[in-house]
XYZ file of C-alpha atoms in Angstrom:
595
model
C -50.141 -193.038 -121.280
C -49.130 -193.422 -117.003
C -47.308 -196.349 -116.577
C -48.171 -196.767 -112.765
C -51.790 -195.387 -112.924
C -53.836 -199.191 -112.342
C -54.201 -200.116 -116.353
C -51.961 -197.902 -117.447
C -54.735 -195.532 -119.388
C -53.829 -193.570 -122.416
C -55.262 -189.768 -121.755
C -55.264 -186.735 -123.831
C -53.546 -183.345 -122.135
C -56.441 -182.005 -120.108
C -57.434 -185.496 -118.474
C -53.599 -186.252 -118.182
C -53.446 -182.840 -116.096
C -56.362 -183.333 -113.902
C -55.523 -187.343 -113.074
C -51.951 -186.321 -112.170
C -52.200 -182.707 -109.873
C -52.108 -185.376 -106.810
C -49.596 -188.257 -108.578
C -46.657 -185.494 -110.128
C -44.273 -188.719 -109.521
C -45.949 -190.782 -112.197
C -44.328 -191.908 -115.258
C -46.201 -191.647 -118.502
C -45.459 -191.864 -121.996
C -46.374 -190.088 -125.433
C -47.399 -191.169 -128.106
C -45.295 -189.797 -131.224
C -47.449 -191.511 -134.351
C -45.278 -194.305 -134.227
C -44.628 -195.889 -130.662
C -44.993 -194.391 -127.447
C -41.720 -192.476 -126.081
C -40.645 -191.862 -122.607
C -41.940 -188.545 -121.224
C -42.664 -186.519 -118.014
C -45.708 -185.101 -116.406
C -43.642 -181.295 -116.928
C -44.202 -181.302 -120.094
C -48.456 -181.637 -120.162
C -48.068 -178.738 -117.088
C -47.624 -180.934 -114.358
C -45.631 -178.691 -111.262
C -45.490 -178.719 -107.454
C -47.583 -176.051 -105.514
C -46.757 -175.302 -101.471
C -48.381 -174.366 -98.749
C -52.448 -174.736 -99.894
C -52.431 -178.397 -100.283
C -51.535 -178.463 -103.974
C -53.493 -175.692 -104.842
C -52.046 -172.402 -106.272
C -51.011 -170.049 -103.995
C -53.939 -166.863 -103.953
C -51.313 -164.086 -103.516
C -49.223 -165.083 -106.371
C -46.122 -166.408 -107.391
C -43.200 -165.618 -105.448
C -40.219 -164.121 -107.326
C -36.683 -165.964 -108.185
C -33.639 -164.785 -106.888
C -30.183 -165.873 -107.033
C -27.793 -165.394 -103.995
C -24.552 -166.957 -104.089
C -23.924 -166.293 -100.037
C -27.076 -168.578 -99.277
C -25.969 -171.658 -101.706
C -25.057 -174.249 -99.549
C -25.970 -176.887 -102.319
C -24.047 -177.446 -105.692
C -25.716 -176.446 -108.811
C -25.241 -179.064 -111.513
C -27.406 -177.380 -113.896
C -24.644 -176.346 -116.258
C -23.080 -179.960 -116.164
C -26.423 -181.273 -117.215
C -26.780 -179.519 -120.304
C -23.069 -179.592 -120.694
C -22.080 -182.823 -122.506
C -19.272 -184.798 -124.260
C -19.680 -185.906 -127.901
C -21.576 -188.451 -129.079
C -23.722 -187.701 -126.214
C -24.996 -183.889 -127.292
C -27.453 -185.482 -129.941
C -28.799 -187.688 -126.809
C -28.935 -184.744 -124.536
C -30.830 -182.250 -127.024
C -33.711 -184.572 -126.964
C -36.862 -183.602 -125.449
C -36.949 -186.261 -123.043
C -33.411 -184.805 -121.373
C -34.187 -181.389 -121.077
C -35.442 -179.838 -117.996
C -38.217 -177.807 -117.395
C -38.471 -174.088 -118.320
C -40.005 -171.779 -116.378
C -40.864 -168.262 -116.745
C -39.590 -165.320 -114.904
C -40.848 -165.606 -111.137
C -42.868 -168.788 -111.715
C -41.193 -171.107 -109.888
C -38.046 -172.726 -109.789
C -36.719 -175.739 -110.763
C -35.625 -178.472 -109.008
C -34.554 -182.068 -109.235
C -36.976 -184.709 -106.620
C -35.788 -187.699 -106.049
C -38.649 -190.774 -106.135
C -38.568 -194.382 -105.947
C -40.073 -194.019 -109.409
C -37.271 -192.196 -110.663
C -35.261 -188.577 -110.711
C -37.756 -185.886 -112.028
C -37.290 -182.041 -112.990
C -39.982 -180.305 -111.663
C -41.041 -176.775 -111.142
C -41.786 -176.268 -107.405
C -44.208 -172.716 -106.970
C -43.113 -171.915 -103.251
C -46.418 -169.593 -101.195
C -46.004 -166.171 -101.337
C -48.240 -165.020 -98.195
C -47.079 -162.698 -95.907
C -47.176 -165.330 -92.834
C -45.444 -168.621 -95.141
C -43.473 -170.667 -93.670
C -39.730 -171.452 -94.624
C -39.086 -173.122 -98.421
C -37.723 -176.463 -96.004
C -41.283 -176.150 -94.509
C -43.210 -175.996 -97.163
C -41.411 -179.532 -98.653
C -41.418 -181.558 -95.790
C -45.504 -180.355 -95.143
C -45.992 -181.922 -98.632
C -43.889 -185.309 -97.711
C -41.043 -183.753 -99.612
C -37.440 -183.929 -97.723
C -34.828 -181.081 -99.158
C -31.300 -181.630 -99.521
C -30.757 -178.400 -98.087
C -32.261 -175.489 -95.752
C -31.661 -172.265 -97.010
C -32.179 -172.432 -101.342
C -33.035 -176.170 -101.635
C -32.891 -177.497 -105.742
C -32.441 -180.787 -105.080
C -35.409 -182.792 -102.687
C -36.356 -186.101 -101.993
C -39.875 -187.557 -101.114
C -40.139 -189.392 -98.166
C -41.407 -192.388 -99.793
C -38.133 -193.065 -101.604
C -36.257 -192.400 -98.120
C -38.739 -195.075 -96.134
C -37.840 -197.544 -99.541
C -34.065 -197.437 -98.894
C -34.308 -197.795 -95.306
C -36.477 -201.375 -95.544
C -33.728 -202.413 -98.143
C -31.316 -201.386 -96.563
C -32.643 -203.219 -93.407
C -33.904 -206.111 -95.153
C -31.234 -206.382 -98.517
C -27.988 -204.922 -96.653
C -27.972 -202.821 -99.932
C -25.940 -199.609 -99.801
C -26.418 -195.676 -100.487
C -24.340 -196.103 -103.959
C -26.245 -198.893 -105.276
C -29.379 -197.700 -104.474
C -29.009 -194.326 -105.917
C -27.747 -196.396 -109.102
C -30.818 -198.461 -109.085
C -32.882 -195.186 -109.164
C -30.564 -194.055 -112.036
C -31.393 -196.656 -113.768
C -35.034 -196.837 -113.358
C -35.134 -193.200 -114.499
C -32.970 -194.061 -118.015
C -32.247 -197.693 -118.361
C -30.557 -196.869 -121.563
C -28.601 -193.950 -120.571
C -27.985 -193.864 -116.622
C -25.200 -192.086 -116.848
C -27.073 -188.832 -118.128
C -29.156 -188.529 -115.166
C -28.152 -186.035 -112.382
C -25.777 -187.563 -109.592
C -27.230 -186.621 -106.301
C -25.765 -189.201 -104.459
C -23.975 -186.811 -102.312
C -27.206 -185.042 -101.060
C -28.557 -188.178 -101.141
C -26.130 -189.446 -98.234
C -26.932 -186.320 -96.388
C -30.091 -186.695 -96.440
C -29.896 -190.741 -95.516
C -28.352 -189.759 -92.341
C -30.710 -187.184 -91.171
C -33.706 -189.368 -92.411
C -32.302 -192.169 -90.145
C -31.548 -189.824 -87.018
C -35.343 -188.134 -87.069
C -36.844 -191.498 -87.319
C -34.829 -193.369 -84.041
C -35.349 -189.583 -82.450
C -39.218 -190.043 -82.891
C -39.787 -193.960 -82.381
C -37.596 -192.999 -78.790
C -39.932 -190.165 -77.594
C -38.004 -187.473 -78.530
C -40.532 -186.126 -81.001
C -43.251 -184.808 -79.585
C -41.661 -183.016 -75.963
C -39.940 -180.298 -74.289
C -36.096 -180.674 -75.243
C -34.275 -183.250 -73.618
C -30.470 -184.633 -73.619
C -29.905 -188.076 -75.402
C -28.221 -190.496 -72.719
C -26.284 -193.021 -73.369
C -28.215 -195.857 -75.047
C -31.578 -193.926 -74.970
C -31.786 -194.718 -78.436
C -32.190 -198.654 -78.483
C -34.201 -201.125 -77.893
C -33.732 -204.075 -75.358
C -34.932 -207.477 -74.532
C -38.853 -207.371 -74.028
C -38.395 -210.818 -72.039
C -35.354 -210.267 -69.769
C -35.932 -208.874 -66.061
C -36.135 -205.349 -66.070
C -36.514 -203.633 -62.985
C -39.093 -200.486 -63.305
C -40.296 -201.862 -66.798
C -41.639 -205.880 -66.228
C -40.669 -206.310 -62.644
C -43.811 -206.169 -60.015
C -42.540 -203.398 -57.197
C -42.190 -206.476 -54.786
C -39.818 -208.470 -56.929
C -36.529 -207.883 -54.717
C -38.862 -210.099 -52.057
C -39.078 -212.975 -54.527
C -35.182 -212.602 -55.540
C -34.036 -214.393 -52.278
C -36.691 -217.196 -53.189
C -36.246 -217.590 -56.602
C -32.599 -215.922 -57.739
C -32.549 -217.724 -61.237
C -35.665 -215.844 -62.597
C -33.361 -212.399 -61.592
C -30.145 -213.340 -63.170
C -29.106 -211.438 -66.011
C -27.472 -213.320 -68.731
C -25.094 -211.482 -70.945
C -23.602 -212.965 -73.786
C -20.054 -211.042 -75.207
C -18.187 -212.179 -78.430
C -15.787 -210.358 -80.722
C -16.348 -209.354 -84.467
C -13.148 -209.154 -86.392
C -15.367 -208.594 -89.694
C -16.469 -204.894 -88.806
C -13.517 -203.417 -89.318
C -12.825 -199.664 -90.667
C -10.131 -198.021 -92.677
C -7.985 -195.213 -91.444
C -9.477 -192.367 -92.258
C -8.295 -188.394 -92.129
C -11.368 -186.572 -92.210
C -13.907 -186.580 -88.615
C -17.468 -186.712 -89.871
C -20.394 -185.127 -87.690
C -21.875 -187.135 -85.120
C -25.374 -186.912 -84.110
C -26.325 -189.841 -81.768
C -23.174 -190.464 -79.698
C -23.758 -192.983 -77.507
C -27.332 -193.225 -78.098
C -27.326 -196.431 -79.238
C -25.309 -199.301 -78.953
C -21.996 -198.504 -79.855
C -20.376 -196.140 -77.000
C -19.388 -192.639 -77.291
C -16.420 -191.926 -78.301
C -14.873 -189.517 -75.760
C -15.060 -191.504 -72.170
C -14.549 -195.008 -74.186
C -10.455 -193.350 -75.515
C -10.292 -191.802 -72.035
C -10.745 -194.826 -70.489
C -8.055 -196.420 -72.558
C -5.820 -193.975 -72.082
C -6.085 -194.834 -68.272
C -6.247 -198.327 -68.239
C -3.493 -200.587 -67.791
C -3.058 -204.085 -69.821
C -1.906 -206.722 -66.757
C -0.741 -209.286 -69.146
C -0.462 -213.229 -67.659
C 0.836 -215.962 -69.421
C -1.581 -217.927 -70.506
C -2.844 -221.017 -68.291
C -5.155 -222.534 -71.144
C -5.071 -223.309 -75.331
C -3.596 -220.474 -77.738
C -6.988 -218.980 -78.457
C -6.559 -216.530 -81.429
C -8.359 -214.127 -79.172
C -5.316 -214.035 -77.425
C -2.991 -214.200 -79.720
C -3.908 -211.328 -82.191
C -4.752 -209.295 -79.302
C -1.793 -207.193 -79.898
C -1.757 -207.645 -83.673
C -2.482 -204.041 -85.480
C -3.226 -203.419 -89.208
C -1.489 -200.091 -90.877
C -4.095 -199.267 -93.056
C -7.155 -200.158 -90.267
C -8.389 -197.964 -87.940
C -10.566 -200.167 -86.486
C -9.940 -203.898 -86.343
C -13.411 -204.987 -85.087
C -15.860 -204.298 -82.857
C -17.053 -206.332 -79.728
C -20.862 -206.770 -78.635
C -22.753 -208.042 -75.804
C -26.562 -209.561 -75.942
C -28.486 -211.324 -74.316
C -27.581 -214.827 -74.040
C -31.194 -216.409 -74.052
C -32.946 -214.300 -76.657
C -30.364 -212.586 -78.684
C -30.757 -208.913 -78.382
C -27.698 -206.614 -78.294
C -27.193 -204.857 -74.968
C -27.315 -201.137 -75.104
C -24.500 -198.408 -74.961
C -22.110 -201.768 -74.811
C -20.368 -202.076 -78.388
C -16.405 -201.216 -78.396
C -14.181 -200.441 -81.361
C -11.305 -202.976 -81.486
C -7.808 -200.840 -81.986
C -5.543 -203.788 -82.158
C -7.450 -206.952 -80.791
C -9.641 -208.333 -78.109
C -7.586 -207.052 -75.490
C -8.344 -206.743 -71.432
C -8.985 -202.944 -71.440
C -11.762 -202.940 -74.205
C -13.056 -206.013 -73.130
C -13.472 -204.170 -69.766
C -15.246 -201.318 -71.054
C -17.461 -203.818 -72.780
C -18.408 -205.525 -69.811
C -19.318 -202.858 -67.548
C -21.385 -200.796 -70.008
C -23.486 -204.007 -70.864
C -24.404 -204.544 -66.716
C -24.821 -201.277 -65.603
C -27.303 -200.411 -69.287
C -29.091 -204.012 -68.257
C -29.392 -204.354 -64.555
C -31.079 -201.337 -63.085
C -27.975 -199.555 -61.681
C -27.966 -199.205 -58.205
C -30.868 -200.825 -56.725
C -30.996 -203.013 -59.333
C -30.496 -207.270 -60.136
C -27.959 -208.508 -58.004
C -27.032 -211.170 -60.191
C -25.236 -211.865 -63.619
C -23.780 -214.437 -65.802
C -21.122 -213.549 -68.577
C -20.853 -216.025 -71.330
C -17.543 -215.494 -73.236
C -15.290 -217.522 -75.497
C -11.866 -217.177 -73.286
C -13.795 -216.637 -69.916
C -10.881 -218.762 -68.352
C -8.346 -215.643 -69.461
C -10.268 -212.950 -69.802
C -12.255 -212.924 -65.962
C -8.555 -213.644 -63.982
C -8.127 -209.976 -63.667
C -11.424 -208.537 -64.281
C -11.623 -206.985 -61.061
C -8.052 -205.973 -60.862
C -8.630 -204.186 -64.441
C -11.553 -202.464 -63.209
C -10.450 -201.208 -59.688
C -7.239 -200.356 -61.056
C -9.562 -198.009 -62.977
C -12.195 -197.051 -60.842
C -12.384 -193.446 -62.065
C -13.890 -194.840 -65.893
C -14.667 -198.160 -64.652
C -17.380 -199.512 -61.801
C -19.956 -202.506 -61.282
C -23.139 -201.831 -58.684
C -22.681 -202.455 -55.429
C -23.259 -205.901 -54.620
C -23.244 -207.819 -58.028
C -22.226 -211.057 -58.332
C -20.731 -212.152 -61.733
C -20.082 -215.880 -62.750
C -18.074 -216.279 -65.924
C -18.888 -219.101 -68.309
C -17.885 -220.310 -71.981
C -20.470 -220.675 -74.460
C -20.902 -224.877 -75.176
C -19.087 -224.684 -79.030
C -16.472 -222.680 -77.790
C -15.486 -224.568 -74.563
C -14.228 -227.810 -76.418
C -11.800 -225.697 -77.721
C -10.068 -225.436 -74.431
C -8.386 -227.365 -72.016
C -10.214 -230.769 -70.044
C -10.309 -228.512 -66.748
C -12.542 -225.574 -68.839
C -15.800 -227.935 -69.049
C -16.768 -228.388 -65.347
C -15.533 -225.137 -64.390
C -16.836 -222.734 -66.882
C -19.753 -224.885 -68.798
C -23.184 -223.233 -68.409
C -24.349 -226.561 -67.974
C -22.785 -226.367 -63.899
C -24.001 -222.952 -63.701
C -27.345 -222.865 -61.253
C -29.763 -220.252 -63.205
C -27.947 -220.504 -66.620
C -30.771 -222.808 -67.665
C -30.553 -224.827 -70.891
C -28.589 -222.048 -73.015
C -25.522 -222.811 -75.099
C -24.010 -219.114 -75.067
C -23.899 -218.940 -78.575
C -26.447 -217.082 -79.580
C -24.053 -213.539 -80.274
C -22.847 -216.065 -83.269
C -25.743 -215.932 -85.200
C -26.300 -212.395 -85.064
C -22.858 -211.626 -86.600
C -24.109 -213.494 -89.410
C -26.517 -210.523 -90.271
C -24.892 -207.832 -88.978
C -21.686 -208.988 -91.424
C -23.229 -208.128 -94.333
C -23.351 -204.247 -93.902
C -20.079 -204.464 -92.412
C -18.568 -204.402 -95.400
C -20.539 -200.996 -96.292
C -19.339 -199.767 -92.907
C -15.380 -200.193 -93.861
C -15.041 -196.964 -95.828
C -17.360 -194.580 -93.355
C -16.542 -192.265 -91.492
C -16.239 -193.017 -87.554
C -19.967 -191.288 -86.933
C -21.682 -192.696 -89.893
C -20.568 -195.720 -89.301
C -21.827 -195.991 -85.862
C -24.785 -194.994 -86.654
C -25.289 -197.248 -89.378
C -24.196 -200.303 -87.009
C -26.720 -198.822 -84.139
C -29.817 -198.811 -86.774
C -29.114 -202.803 -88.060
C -28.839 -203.454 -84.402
C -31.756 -202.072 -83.348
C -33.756 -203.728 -86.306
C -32.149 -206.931 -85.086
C -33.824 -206.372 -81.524
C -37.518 -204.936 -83.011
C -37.149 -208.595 -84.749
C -36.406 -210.040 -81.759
C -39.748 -208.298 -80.052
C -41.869 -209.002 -82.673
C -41.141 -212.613 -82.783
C -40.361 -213.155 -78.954
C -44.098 -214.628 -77.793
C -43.674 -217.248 -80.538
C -40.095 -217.808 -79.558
C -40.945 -218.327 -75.966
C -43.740 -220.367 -76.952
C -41.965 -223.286 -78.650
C -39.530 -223.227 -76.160
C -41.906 -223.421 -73.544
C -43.550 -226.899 -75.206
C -40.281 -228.267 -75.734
C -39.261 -227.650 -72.079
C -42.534 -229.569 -70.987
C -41.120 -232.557 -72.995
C -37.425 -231.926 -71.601
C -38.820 -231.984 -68.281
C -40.299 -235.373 -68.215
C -37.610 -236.949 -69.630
C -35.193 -234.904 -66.847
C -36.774 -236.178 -64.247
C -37.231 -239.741 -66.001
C -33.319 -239.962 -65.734
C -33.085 -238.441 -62.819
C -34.687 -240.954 -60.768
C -33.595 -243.516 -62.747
C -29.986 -242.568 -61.266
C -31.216 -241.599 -57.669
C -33.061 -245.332 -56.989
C -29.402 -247.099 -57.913
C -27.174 -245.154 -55.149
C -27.703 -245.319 -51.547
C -29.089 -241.928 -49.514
C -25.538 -242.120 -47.983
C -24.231 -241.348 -51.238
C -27.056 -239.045 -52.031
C -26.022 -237.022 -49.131
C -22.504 -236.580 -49.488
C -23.081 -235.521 -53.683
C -25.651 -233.145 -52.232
C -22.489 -231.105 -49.938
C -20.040 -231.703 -52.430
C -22.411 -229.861 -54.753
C -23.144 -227.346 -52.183
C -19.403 -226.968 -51.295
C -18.284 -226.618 -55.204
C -20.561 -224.147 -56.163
C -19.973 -221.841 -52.775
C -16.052 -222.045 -53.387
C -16.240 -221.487 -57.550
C -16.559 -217.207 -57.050
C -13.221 -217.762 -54.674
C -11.434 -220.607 -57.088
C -12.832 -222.191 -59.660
C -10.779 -225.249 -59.326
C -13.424 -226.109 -56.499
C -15.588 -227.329 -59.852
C -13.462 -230.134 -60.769
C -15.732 -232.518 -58.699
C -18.009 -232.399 -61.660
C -15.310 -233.763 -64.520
C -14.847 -237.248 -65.356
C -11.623 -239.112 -63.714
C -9.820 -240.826 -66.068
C -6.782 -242.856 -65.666
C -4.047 -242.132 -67.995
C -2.719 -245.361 -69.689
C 0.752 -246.603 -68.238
C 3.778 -246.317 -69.788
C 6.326 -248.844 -71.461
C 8.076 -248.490 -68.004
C 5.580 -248.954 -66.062
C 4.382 -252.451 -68.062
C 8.054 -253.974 -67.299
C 8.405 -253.431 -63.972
C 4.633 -254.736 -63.512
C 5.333 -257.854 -65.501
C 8.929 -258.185 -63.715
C 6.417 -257.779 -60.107
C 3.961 -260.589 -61.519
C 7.099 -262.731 -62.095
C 8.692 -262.397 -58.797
C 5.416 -262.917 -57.256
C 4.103 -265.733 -58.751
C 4.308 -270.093 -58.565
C 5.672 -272.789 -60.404
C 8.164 -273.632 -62.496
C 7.027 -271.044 -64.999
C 6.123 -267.881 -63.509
C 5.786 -265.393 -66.427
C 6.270 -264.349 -69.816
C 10.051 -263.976 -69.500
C 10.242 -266.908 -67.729
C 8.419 -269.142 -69.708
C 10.718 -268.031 -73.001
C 13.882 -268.398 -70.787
C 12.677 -271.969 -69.840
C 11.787 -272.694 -73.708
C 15.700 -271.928 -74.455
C 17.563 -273.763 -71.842
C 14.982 -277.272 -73.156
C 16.426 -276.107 -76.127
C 19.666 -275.783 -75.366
C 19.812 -279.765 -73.473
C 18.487 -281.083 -76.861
């Protein structure tokens, strides 16, 4: 009986053999006289054949050999027959033994499925002009956990299954393979082969060949990943060369906001790593999101840390800045996306040695303008949206031209530094008018925030992350970010859609107030708000403190001090016989006193 053909059908041998040549991943059962028992398609004749479409291969079957110098996989074949008491009775049963196979007719190997592990003799072609034994798997959808002798292969369907769970459940490698353990003997998952090894080997290939392909690296001539040639950006931001007409540096002068690039940075002290002593092998560095490793440590190395006392709250980005961890390596990582649509920049993600501190924060910065804006030639225009804006941009462009050989910004760009609208109450009175993206002209109604909600997701494979190795990890971080910005596209013409109706309605009621507050001030007034406005926002790239027009002004409350002398003033200065408080309870005692 198949327990995943539709009805589950109960066949006899021949039928069983003829349903299942195309399905040898099916589970089926037999039927012993009593119940039905767990079985496998091996034992009704059920093996793989390569390189004729499933057919068997005219020339013959190719002979087995051994070699011991080619074995780059480990043979567990002895372990699985090989086991502890009260086990061995378990083991001997039919249902646990693998397949035998005759001298030169095939070989046996363990393929992985979603379904479960199976033992399955694989008959490899023996033509004269066959292809490679790694060939011949992947032609039949079959990925091999090795190249030169492969026993151990996984189809591609179970490879696709983790990667949407991974994506979707933040599930890991370990638990997965368990899960397929367990499917395979839920009473006994321990007996089943471990491949979880080769299964992580072949998770991280799977994972590079599929970014490789969805980036156009596929199907053409041989050419070198750059950095962040791997991701995926904003469909809706400004892009010159992608959505831009060819005349749009005309309209820029016109209309500057629709050219201004908005980034939005933030810190992530959850995606941190343990020290590790092993270097794992990298195979997209830099190619996605997080930045290669060599130029980001040389840069470092030649920056220099120009450390101010602080002119606003104790922000705990400051303060564990220079806090390290013994048994971290990393101590977080630090992002930048898009502020109004919430896709990670590319080739802009740092690791965190100690803290947020000015150097990677830096590095950060630059990556995320020059990956965003075109380069040279590009938008002249950006906004930066960060939670300690009034710290970290004092010395931005000190940091950077103090290390011009790792660090630059386009020729030309203009940066205004804001605080996102949660953060900012945080921080001194003075913060709001100068660094709210509510005074900024182009920031639009955006709270620079939006990196906040996309730690949320990205948390829960941080966790997975801690124990990796320095490549895997950032490769594992780079895929959940780039699902996080295919989201973002596939979503972004609803997105823009309700924000577009609710902007109709914010408009009326804009301009409702608007007038309301223009037809109870004179046009004098009008005027001079109009070149204080004008003034203010010309002097805020030279001093900031040119923004303080927009705060409220309010009066502090006087002090015990200042109450006496007033009262003692109103005394002095008034009529009568009784003149003030004092001098009404002094006049009370001396009647008093005559009494």
């Amino acid at each position: 009986r198949c327990l995943n053909c539709l009805g589950r059908p109960v066949l006899c041998i021949e039928c069983c053999m003829e349903t299942h040549r195309v399905n040898p991943f099916h589970r089926v059962e037999q039927w012993t006289g009593d119940y039905f028992a767990s079985a496998w398609l091996w034992q009704v004749g059920i093996g793989l054949h390569l390189g004729h479409h499933g057919d068997s291969c005219p020339v013959g079957e190719e002979e087995m050999w051994e070699d011991d110098e080619e074995e780059d996989e480990e043979d567990t074949t002895e372990d699985w027959h090989t086991v502890r008491e009260p086990e061995k009775i378990i083991a001997d049963s039919a249902e646990l033994q693998r397949p035998q196979v005759m001298e030169g007719k095939g070989r046996t190997m363990s393929i992985v499925d979603v379904s479960g592990v199976h033992e399955m003799v694989v008959h490899f072609c023996s033509c004269l002009n066959r292809k490679t034994d790694f060939e011949q798997l992947l032609a039949m959808g079959i990925y091999p956990g090795s190249v030169k002798h492969p026993q151990t292969a996984f189809t591609m369907s179970v490879l696709d299954n983790f990667h949407v769970h991974n994506l979707e459940c933040k599930i890991n490698a370990r638990e997965y393979y368990q899960t397929i353990r367990r499917t395979t003997r839920p009473a006994f998952p321990h007996l089943v082969q471990d491949r979880y090894r080769e299964f992580m080997r072949v998770i991280c290939q799977w994972h590079h060949l599929k970014v490789m392909k969805w980036n156009g690296f596929g199907h053409s001539p041989y050419r070198k990943v750059s950095p962040g040639d791997l991701a995926l950006w904003c469909a809706a931001c400004p892009q010159p060369g992608i959505n831009l007409p060819d005349d749009w540096k005309e309209e820029e002068a016109k209309k500057p906001y629709l050219y201004t690039r908005m980034i939005n940075l933030d810190g992530n002290m959850k995606a941190e790593q343990t020290a590790k002593k092993y270097v794992d092998v990298a195979l997209t560095s830099g190619g996605g999101f997080l930045v290669a490793d060599g130029p980001y440590k040389e840069s470092l190395r030649a920056s220099v840390e120009i450390k101010e006392r602080a002119t606003c709250n104790n922000h705990w980005a400051i303060t564990l800045g220079n806090m390290s961890h013994k048994h971290l390596q990393v101590t977080g990582i630090r992002a930048a996306a898009c502020a109004r649509h919430g896709a990670f920049c590319p080739h802009s993600c740092v690791n965190f040695q100690k803290g947020e501190q000015q150097m990677n924060m830096d590095y950060a910065l630059v990556q995320a303008f020059w990956r965003t804006m075109g380069g040279w030639g590009g938008l002249t225009r950006g906004i930066s949206l960060y939670d300690i804006n009034c710290q970290f941009a004092v010395n931005l462009l000190r940091q950077i031209a103090a290390n011009h050989q790792h660090l630059s910004l386009a020729k030309g760009l203009k940066i205004i530094h804001g605080i996102g609208l949660f953060h900012i109450h945080g921080h001194q009175d003075s913060c709001a008018p100068r660094y709210s993206p509510n005074y900024i002209p182009g920031a639009r109604q955006v709270d620079g925030e939006v990196i906040e909600t996309l730690w949320s997701h990205l948390n829960w494979i941080a966790s997975s992350c801690r124990t990796m190795g320095n490549n895997h990890r950032a490769e594992t971080l780079d895929f959940h970010m780039n699902d996080n910005n295919w989201k973002k596209m596939l979503n972004i013409v609803l997105l823009l859609l309700k924000k577009y109706l609710k902007a109709l309605d914010g408009v009326v009621m804009s301009a409702e107030g608007f007038d309301s507050i223009s037809g109870g001030v004179s046009k004098q007034e009008i005027v001079e708000w109009t070149q204080a406005e004008q003034f203010a926002q010309e002097g805020r790239e030279s001093d900031t403190a040119s923004m303080d027009i927009y705060g409220p002004i309010v009066k502090d409350a006087p002090t015990k001090a200042e109450l006496q002398i007033q009262l003692t003033e109103a005394e002095e200065s008034g009529s009568g016989p009784i003149q003030g408080t004092a001098s009404w309870i002094l006049q009370g005692l001396r009647i008093q006193e005559v009494q």
